[in-house]
Amino acid sequence: MTAVPDVPGFSAANIAAHDGPVLFIADAANGLERKLLESCLSAAGILTPNGPAAGQVFLDLSERRKSGNYDGLEERLELPANTLLVPARIAWAMPQVERDSRQPLALRHLIFGDPRRPGALRGRWMLRRDPGRARCITGAPATLGDLRERFSSLQQAAENGEHGEHGAFTAFVARQAALALEIAEWSQIGRRYKVPRFVAENLRSSPKFRAAVRQLAEETGRPAQELQREAAKYMEELVAVPDPLFVDLRARFDQFILSLGYNKDVVCRDQDLERVREIVATRPSMLLFTHKTYLDSVALTAKMFEYDFPMLHIFAGANMGFAGLGLLMRRSGGIFIRRSFQDNPLYKIVLRHYIGYLMEKRFPMTWAFEGTRSRTGKLMPPRYGLLKYVLEAAYATDAREIHVIPVTVSYDLMRDVEEYASEQVGRVKAPESLKWFIGYLSSLRQPMGRMYLDFGDSVVLEQAPDPDDSLALSKIAFEVAVQSNKVAPITLPAIACMVLMGAAPRALTLRELQKEILRLLRWARDRGIRLTSDFSPERLGHVKELAEAMVGMGLMIRYDEGSDTVFGIEPASHPMASYYRNTIIHHFVNKALLELALLGAADAGPVDAEAVFWRETERLRDFFKFEFFYPEKQEFHEQLKQELARVDSRWRDRLQQGGAQILALLSNMRPLVAHSSLLQFVEAYSVVFDLLARLPAEESLDEGDCISQALKEGRQAYLQRRITSEASIGKILFGNGYKLAANLGLTIGDVAPESTDIRDRRVRLLRDFKELSRRLDRVRLMALAEDSTGQPLRGRADTHATA
């Protein structure tokens, strides 16, 4: 058998430089690896009679070895404090053809096992074919005295000076040797295989964890040993046990899923990836991604694997831990959390200390910060639960310079949108299972374009806030949401749906569709809003291909039997089209509110029209506060002023003059977007407020009954064409309308005799929204009122108009 070459730096000369005994802790899983290690050490002149080594001990340091019996190591730890402990191992490489390939795993390895951890028989076969597959590596050495000091400091951190069970130091040394070898091996196989080892063992021996369990035992009266046994079960449930083979398998599975309906190369900016790489390597970090489909985490983990990032620990609901997928995810970094554990303090202790361990060891974490998939296309309100536990763990471990990295996942087209539309009108969501998952994968086999990853600026915390500071938690979550929205790109399908929804019930020719898209793009590009590469000059001709794909998915109708081919939104598909439109709507909300406020000020007359305008912007902002994330009021006002100044440098003079001058200002704010952005919200809220307005003053309305009744009344209103689109019918829309009414104190009846105040306020709110509906119709008519040159019929002489 050919001798195994040693790694650079592994030589007798380096060992001889140490002034004291040297003990090799050789990690050998079988007899073959032991022989290879002995050969390697002898060839380096270390195990010769005149060599510097005091001895060696052969152990199997595999994490799967549960016995805890480190034969031969415990007595060696009685050596002098200046004894240098050097861990050594045989590192097995993948076949050269696979190392050169982008494929992360050959399927035969699922049958024969991971070639990086071969058995003795397979190892001999591999060496006969390619002796270079095995290399002897060493981990960072440490003196026995240094290890004792580190162990002692950990134990002294425990309350009452607890020193742990007999043999704890031996187990500690073995774990440190295994971890040093893991780190050495990463330099050869890649940072993507950087995974935590011996997590449960480290948690159980942690002084802080032991102290927390002991305190809980005192509070509950339960024996501490009983709580430790229960905690061990929670660790088996929670702690991911990643393995390089399964990390590779997950990467191959991710590529398979992406290739079903999408271009498997997820679009991302290289400069963003390099920025994030530096952060996750040096600081405690978490990547919080937006949640639109079950594929969001797939896009993120696939990109991280491709660019050799450390493995991400992905938090998911326990409902996703079903057979097959649950095993794959758990062995590749998945952490499944119970939906509810508020009444289980021991579970919370285990989770908090597990998260703290991951942060302390610089293992990046990721989860969907909305907590559930967005059923409307807009960003959902963040769920604080998991973020709260992560920050509590960071606070307990005194973590510093914590980076919360927003990640926006976007799609050209999505398979889930039809399902969301049906759920919003009452259909019950199917529970997740293996059968469901197979069906879901099959449904992805249709062309859906590309996926996009965009990373926002980190929300940097110098230190975690106090766990009782709920305001700080909400501010962090809000800033993550704002940054996520800021980097969300405008996609071609989303902008096309926005244009066609605004034109509905009119259909548009291909030329008209392109023209309206270009107008919106110019506006967006001038304001630094991100656009996908579909809008580059060489790809703009793909609008027709996009239109054909949308027709194929049932989103649009195409009529080509007349003199020209026209495209429009199928009436029954308005809820789906509105989903795509809503993914970019936040970029246009300020402009839409401006347009409505200008109409309100124009109707108010010349007396103090500017003051009326600013009051209207505040009122409108408040009306839609349950739908959108706004900046602070001062910044919000500055953004509105900047938008007005882009249109007309004399905007303040026009506001003060009122009437026709305000309408001229509005006419020059092309393209107009209020009607294509806000109509469904105004119509949905009006359905809710109509229900409230018809109630007697003393009657209340709870949210569940409101949504149930609104679904029926909304359907009737659509059939009577009192609302224009089925996109205005939905549980989440009605729920947010109810929240606004409750916020205004209009959902609880007034039992005072002959009280009419609350009924009058309910009716007034309904009238306000009917007035908004009329304004939106006026904006739509203004948008349509253009001649063949594409210029507005009114206000053409104004040189500050933006095309």
Short mmCIF file of C-alpha atoms in Angstrom, two decimals, residues 391-670:
data_model
loop_
_atom_site.label_atom_id
_atom_site.label_comp_id
_atom_site.label_asym_id
_atom_site.label_seq_id
_atom_site.Cartn_x
_atom_site.Cartn_y
_atom_site.Cartn_z
CA LEU A 391 -32.04 37.92 21.06
CA GLU A 392 -32.64 36.60 24.57
CA ALA A 393 -29.92 34.01 23.95
CA ALA A 394 -27.63 36.75 22.60
CA TYR A 395 -28.34 38.83 25.70
CA ALA A 396 -27.59 35.90 28.02
CA THR A 397 -24.27 35.17 26.28
CA ASP A 398 -23.37 38.89 26.02
CA ALA A 399 -22.97 38.63 22.24
CA ARG A 400 -21.73 41.82 20.59
CA GLU A 401 -22.12 43.39 17.14
CA ILE A 402 -25.00 41.11 16.13
CA HIS A 403 -25.97 41.34 12.46
CA VAL A 404 -29.57 40.76 11.41
CA ILE A 405 -29.44 40.43 7.62
CA PRO A 406 -32.69 40.90 5.66
CA VAL A 407 -33.03 38.62 2.63
CA THR A 408 -35.71 39.17 0.00
CA VAL A 409 -36.66 36.16 -2.13
CA SER A 410 -38.50 37.04 -5.36
CA TYR A 411 -39.94 35.04 -8.24
CA ASP A 412 -41.05 35.66 -11.79
CA LEU A 413 -44.02 33.32 -11.41
CA MET A 414 -45.19 31.07 -8.57
CA ARG A 415 -47.15 27.87 -8.39
CA ASP A 416 -48.58 28.72 -4.93
CA VAL A 417 -50.53 31.82 -5.97
CA GLU A 418 -53.63 29.96 -7.15
CA GLU A 419 -53.74 28.13 -3.80
CA TYR A 420 -53.47 31.42 -1.90
CA ALA A 421 -56.33 32.92 -3.88
CA SER A 422 -58.63 30.02 -3.01
CA GLU A 423 -57.60 30.12 0.66
CA GLN A 424 -58.56 33.80 0.85
CA VAL A 425 -62.17 33.02 -0.04
CA GLY A 426 -62.50 30.22 2.50
CA ARG A 427 -60.82 27.05 1.21
CA VAL A 428 -59.04 25.10 3.97
CA LYS A 429 -55.29 24.67 3.56
CA ALA A 430 -54.18 21.05 3.10
CA PRO A 431 -51.93 19.75 5.92
CA GLU A 432 -48.29 19.03 5.08
CA SER A 433 -47.32 15.37 4.65
CA LEU A 434 -45.06 13.25 2.47
CA LYS A 435 -47.92 12.67 0.02
CA TRP A 436 -48.65 16.40 -0.08
CA PHE A 437 -44.95 17.17 -0.65
CA ILE A 438 -44.68 14.80 -3.61
CA GLY A 439 -47.75 16.42 -5.15
CA TYR A 440 -46.28 19.86 -4.52
CA LEU A 441 -43.06 18.96 -6.33
CA SER A 442 -45.02 17.58 -9.27
CA SER A 443 -46.92 20.86 -9.55
CA LEU A 444 -43.65 22.74 -10.04
CA ARG A 445 -43.08 21.16 -13.46
CA GLN A 446 -44.02 24.22 -15.52
CA PRO A 447 -41.94 27.15 -16.80
CA MET A 448 -41.90 29.86 -14.12
CA GLY A 449 -38.86 31.94 -15.01
CA ARG A 450 -36.22 32.86 -12.48
CA MET A 451 -35.72 33.29 -8.73
CA TYR A 452 -33.92 36.24 -7.14
CA LEU A 453 -32.04 36.78 -3.88
CA ASP A 454 -31.45 40.31 -2.61
CA PHE A 455 -29.67 41.13 0.66
CA GLY A 456 -30.56 44.30 2.51
CA ASP A 457 -28.29 46.33 4.78
CA SER A 458 -27.70 44.58 8.09
CA VAL A 459 -29.56 45.75 11.15
CA VAL A 460 -26.57 45.92 13.50
CA LEU A 461 -27.03 45.57 17.26
CA GLU A 462 -24.03 46.51 19.37
CA GLN A 463 -25.58 44.24 21.96
CA ALA A 464 -28.91 42.48 22.35
CA PRO A 465 -31.69 44.49 24.03
CA ASP A 466 -33.02 43.60 27.44
CA PRO A 467 -35.49 40.68 27.08
CA ASP A 468 -38.22 42.81 28.70
CA ASP A 469 -37.77 45.64 26.18
CA SER A 470 -40.62 44.80 23.79
CA LEU A 471 -40.34 48.19 22.07
CA ALA A 472 -36.74 47.49 21.04
CA LEU A 473 -37.78 44.11 19.64
CA SER A 474 -40.55 45.64 17.52
CA LYS A 475 -38.17 48.34 16.21
CA ILE A 476 -35.65 45.70 15.12
CA ALA A 477 -38.33 43.68 13.34
CA PHE A 478 -39.72 46.82 11.71
CA GLU A 479 -36.29 47.84 10.41
CA VAL A 480 -35.75 44.34 8.97
CA ALA A 481 -39.08 44.66 7.15
CA VAL A 482 -38.20 48.12 5.79
CA GLN A 483 -34.82 46.89 4.52
CA SER A 484 -36.43 43.81 2.96
CA ASN A 485 -38.91 45.96 1.07
CA LYS A 486 -36.19 48.37 0.01
CA VAL A 487 -34.20 45.71 -1.87
CA ALA A 488 -37.20 43.85 -3.33
CA PRO A 489 -36.72 44.10 -7.11
CA ILE A 490 -39.42 44.94 -9.63
CA THR A 491 -40.00 41.86 -11.77
CA LEU A 492 -41.48 41.82 -15.24
CA PRO A 493 -44.58 39.76 -14.29
CA ALA A 494 -45.30 41.99 -11.30
CA ILE A 495 -45.14 45.24 -13.30
CA ALA A 496 -47.20 43.70 -16.11
CA CYS A 497 -49.90 42.68 -13.63
CA MET A 498 -49.88 46.16 -12.15
CA VAL A 499 -50.38 47.73 -15.59
CA LEU A 500 -53.14 45.32 -16.61
CA MET A 501 -54.95 45.59 -13.26
CA GLY A 502 -54.91 49.36 -13.64
CA ALA A 503 -56.32 49.12 -17.17
CA ALA A 504 -59.00 46.53 -16.32
CA PRO A 505 -61.57 45.86 -17.64
CA ARG A 506 -59.77 47.16 -20.73
CA ALA A 507 -57.37 44.86 -22.56
CA LEU A 508 -54.12 46.23 -23.97
CA THR A 509 -52.25 45.57 -27.15
CA LEU A 510 -48.68 44.35 -26.82
CA ARG A 511 -47.42 47.81 -27.80
CA GLU A 512 -49.62 49.48 -25.16
CA LEU A 513 -48.45 47.02 -22.54
CA GLN A 514 -44.80 47.69 -23.35
CA LYS A 515 -45.34 51.45 -23.32
CA GLU A 516 -46.98 51.46 -19.87
CA ILE A 517 -44.32 49.16 -18.45
CA LEU A 518 -41.58 51.47 -19.74
CA ARG A 519 -43.22 54.50 -18.11
CA LEU A 520 -43.24 52.81 -14.72
CA LEU A 521 -39.69 51.58 -15.20
CA ARG A 522 -38.38 55.06 -15.94
CA TRP A 523 -40.04 56.31 -12.79
CA ALA A 524 -38.58 53.46 -10.72
CA ARG A 525 -35.08 53.70 -12.20
CA ASP A 526 -34.94 57.43 -11.50
CA ARG A 527 -35.58 56.66 -7.82
CA GLY A 528 -32.97 53.96 -7.50
CA ILE A 529 -35.44 51.09 -7.14
CA ARG A 530 -33.97 47.70 -7.97
CA LEU A 531 -35.00 46.12 -11.26
CA THR A 532 -34.34 42.59 -12.44
CA SER A 533 -32.14 42.08 -15.49
CA ASP A 534 -35.26 41.37 -17.58
CA PHE A 535 -35.44 45.13 -18.08
CA SER A 536 -32.07 45.36 -19.75
CA PRO A 537 -32.38 46.45 -23.41
CA GLU A 538 -31.53 43.01 -24.73
CA ARG A 539 -34.37 41.39 -22.75
CA LEU A 540 -37.22 43.87 -23.22
CA GLY A 541 -38.38 41.97 -26.25
CA HIS A 542 -39.30 39.13 -23.90
CA VAL A 543 -42.53 40.89 -22.87
CA LYS A 544 -44.40 38.83 -25.44
CA GLU A 545 -42.88 35.58 -24.10
CA LEU A 546 -43.88 36.62 -20.60
CA ALA A 547 -47.40 37.36 -21.75
CA GLU A 548 -47.62 33.92 -23.34
CA ALA A 549 -46.41 32.23 -20.13
CA MET A 550 -48.96 34.17 -18.08
CA VAL A 551 -51.69 33.08 -20.49
CA GLY A 552 -50.54 29.51 -20.05
CA MET A 553 -50.86 29.79 -16.25
CA GLY A 554 -54.37 31.25 -16.55
CA LEU A 555 -53.33 34.69 -15.36
CA MET A 556 -54.19 36.53 -18.57
CA ILE A 557 -56.46 36.17 -21.52
CA ARG A 558 -55.27 36.71 -25.09
CA TYR A 559 -57.60 37.55 -27.95
CA ASP A 560 -56.10 37.37 -31.44
CA GLU A 561 -59.08 37.02 -33.77
CA GLY A 562 -59.49 40.75 -34.36
CA SER A 563 -57.26 43.19 -36.15
CA ASP A 564 -54.76 43.17 -33.29
CA THR A 565 -53.79 40.81 -30.48
CA VAL A 566 -54.80 42.13 -27.06
CA PHE A 567 -54.04 40.99 -23.51
CA GLY A 568 -56.04 41.44 -20.34
CA ILE A 569 -56.52 39.93 -16.90
CA GLU A 570 -59.07 37.12 -16.75
CA PRO A 571 -61.73 38.37 -14.26
CA ALA A 572 -61.51 35.18 -12.19
CA SER A 573 -57.72 35.60 -12.10
CA HIS A 574 -57.69 39.08 -10.54
CA PRO A 575 -56.80 37.67 -7.10
CA MET A 576 -53.73 35.93 -8.59
CA ALA A 577 -52.69 38.98 -10.62
CA SER A 578 -53.05 41.19 -7.56
CA TYR A 579 -50.64 38.90 -5.69
CA TYR A 580 -47.86 39.59 -8.20
CA ARG A 581 -48.71 43.29 -8.24
CA ASN A 582 -48.58 43.36 -4.42
CA THR A 583 -44.99 42.07 -4.37
CA ILE A 584 -43.85 45.49 -5.64
CA ILE A 585 -46.69 47.73 -4.45
CA HIS A 586 -44.68 49.16 -1.53
CA HIS A 587 -42.47 51.00 -4.03
CA PHE A 588 -45.52 52.97 -5.24
CA VAL A 589 -47.51 53.54 -2.04
CA ASN A 590 -46.17 57.00 -1.25
CA LYS A 591 -46.92 58.17 -4.78
CA ALA A 592 -50.43 56.69 -4.62
CA LEU A 593 -51.14 58.47 -1.33
CA LEU A 594 -49.84 61.71 -2.86
CA GLU A 595 -52.25 61.43 -5.77
CA LEU A 596 -55.25 60.86 -3.49
CA ALA A 597 -54.22 63.66 -1.13
CA LEU A 598 -53.86 66.10 -4.03
CA LEU A 599 -57.39 65.32 -5.19
CA GLY A 600 -58.66 65.87 -1.66
CA ALA A 601 -56.87 69.21 -1.42
CA ALA A 602 -58.13 70.29 -4.86
CA ASP A 603 -61.71 69.65 -3.79
CA ALA A 604 -61.27 71.60 -0.55
CA GLY A 605 -61.11 74.99 -2.25
CA PRO A 606 -58.38 77.64 -2.14
CA VAL A 607 -58.60 78.29 1.62
CA ASP A 608 -55.50 76.80 3.22
CA ALA A 609 -55.26 74.05 0.58
CA GLU A 610 -51.70 73.17 1.60
CA ALA A 611 -52.75 72.46 5.19
CA VAL A 612 -55.62 70.32 3.89
CA PHE A 613 -53.15 68.42 1.72
CA TRP A 614 -50.83 67.54 4.62
CA ARG A 615 -53.75 66.54 6.83
CA GLU A 616 -54.92 64.25 4.03
CA THR A 617 -51.52 62.57 3.74
CA GLU A 618 -51.59 61.85 7.48
CA ARG A 619 -55.14 60.53 7.36
CA LEU A 620 -54.44 58.29 4.37
CA ARG A 621 -51.23 57.02 5.95
CA ASP A 622 -53.23 56.04 9.02
CA PHE A 623 -55.97 54.36 6.96
CA PHE A 624 -53.51 51.86 5.47
CA LYS A 625 -51.17 51.38 8.42
CA PHE A 626 -52.11 47.70 8.72
CA GLU A 627 -51.06 47.09 5.11
CA PHE A 628 -47.74 48.86 4.65
CA PHE A 629 -44.50 49.63 6.48
CA TYR A 630 -43.95 53.38 6.60
CA PRO A 631 -40.84 55.26 7.69
CA GLU A 632 -41.02 57.66 10.64
CA LYS A 633 -43.37 60.60 10.02
CA GLN A 634 -40.64 63.16 9.45
CA GLU A 635 -38.90 60.94 6.91
CA PHE A 636 -42.28 60.12 5.33
CA HIS A 637 -42.97 63.83 4.83
CA GLU A 638 -39.51 64.37 3.36
CA GLN A 639 -40.07 61.55 0.86
CA LEU A 640 -43.37 63.13 -0.24
CA LYS A 641 -41.70 66.52 -0.66
CA GLN A 642 -38.92 64.98 -2.73
CA GLU A 643 -41.46 63.30 -5.00
CA LEU A 644 -43.36 66.56 -5.49
CA ALA A 645 -40.13 68.43 -6.24
CA ARG A 646 -39.23 65.89 -8.94
CA VAL A 647 -42.51 66.70 -10.66
CA ASP A 648 -42.55 70.48 -10.26
CA SER A 649 -40.12 72.76 -8.46
CA ARG A 650 -43.07 75.16 -7.85
CA TRP A 651 -45.20 72.47 -6.18
CA ARG A 652 -45.66 74.50 -2.99
CA ASP A 653 -46.98 77.51 -4.92
CA ARG A 654 -49.44 75.30 -6.79
CA LEU A 655 -50.66 73.77 -3.52
CA GLN A 656 -51.25 77.17 -2.01
CA GLN A 657 -53.21 78.33 -5.08
CA GLY A 658 -55.46 75.27 -4.81
CA GLY A 659 -58.10 74.04 -7.25
CA ALA A 660 -57.00 73.92 -10.89
CA GLN A 661 -53.34 74.40 -10.02
CA ILE A 662 -53.37 71.29 -7.82
CA LEU A 663 -55.10 69.32 -10.59
CA ALA A 664 -52.44 70.50 -13.03
CA LEU A 665 -49.77 69.31 -10.60
CA LEU A 666 -51.50 65.94 -10.32
CA SER A 667 -51.87 65.64 -14.09
CA ASN A 668 -48.12 66.00 -14.47
CA MET A 669 -47.36 63.20 -12.00
CA ARG A 670 -47.23 60.60 -14.76
#
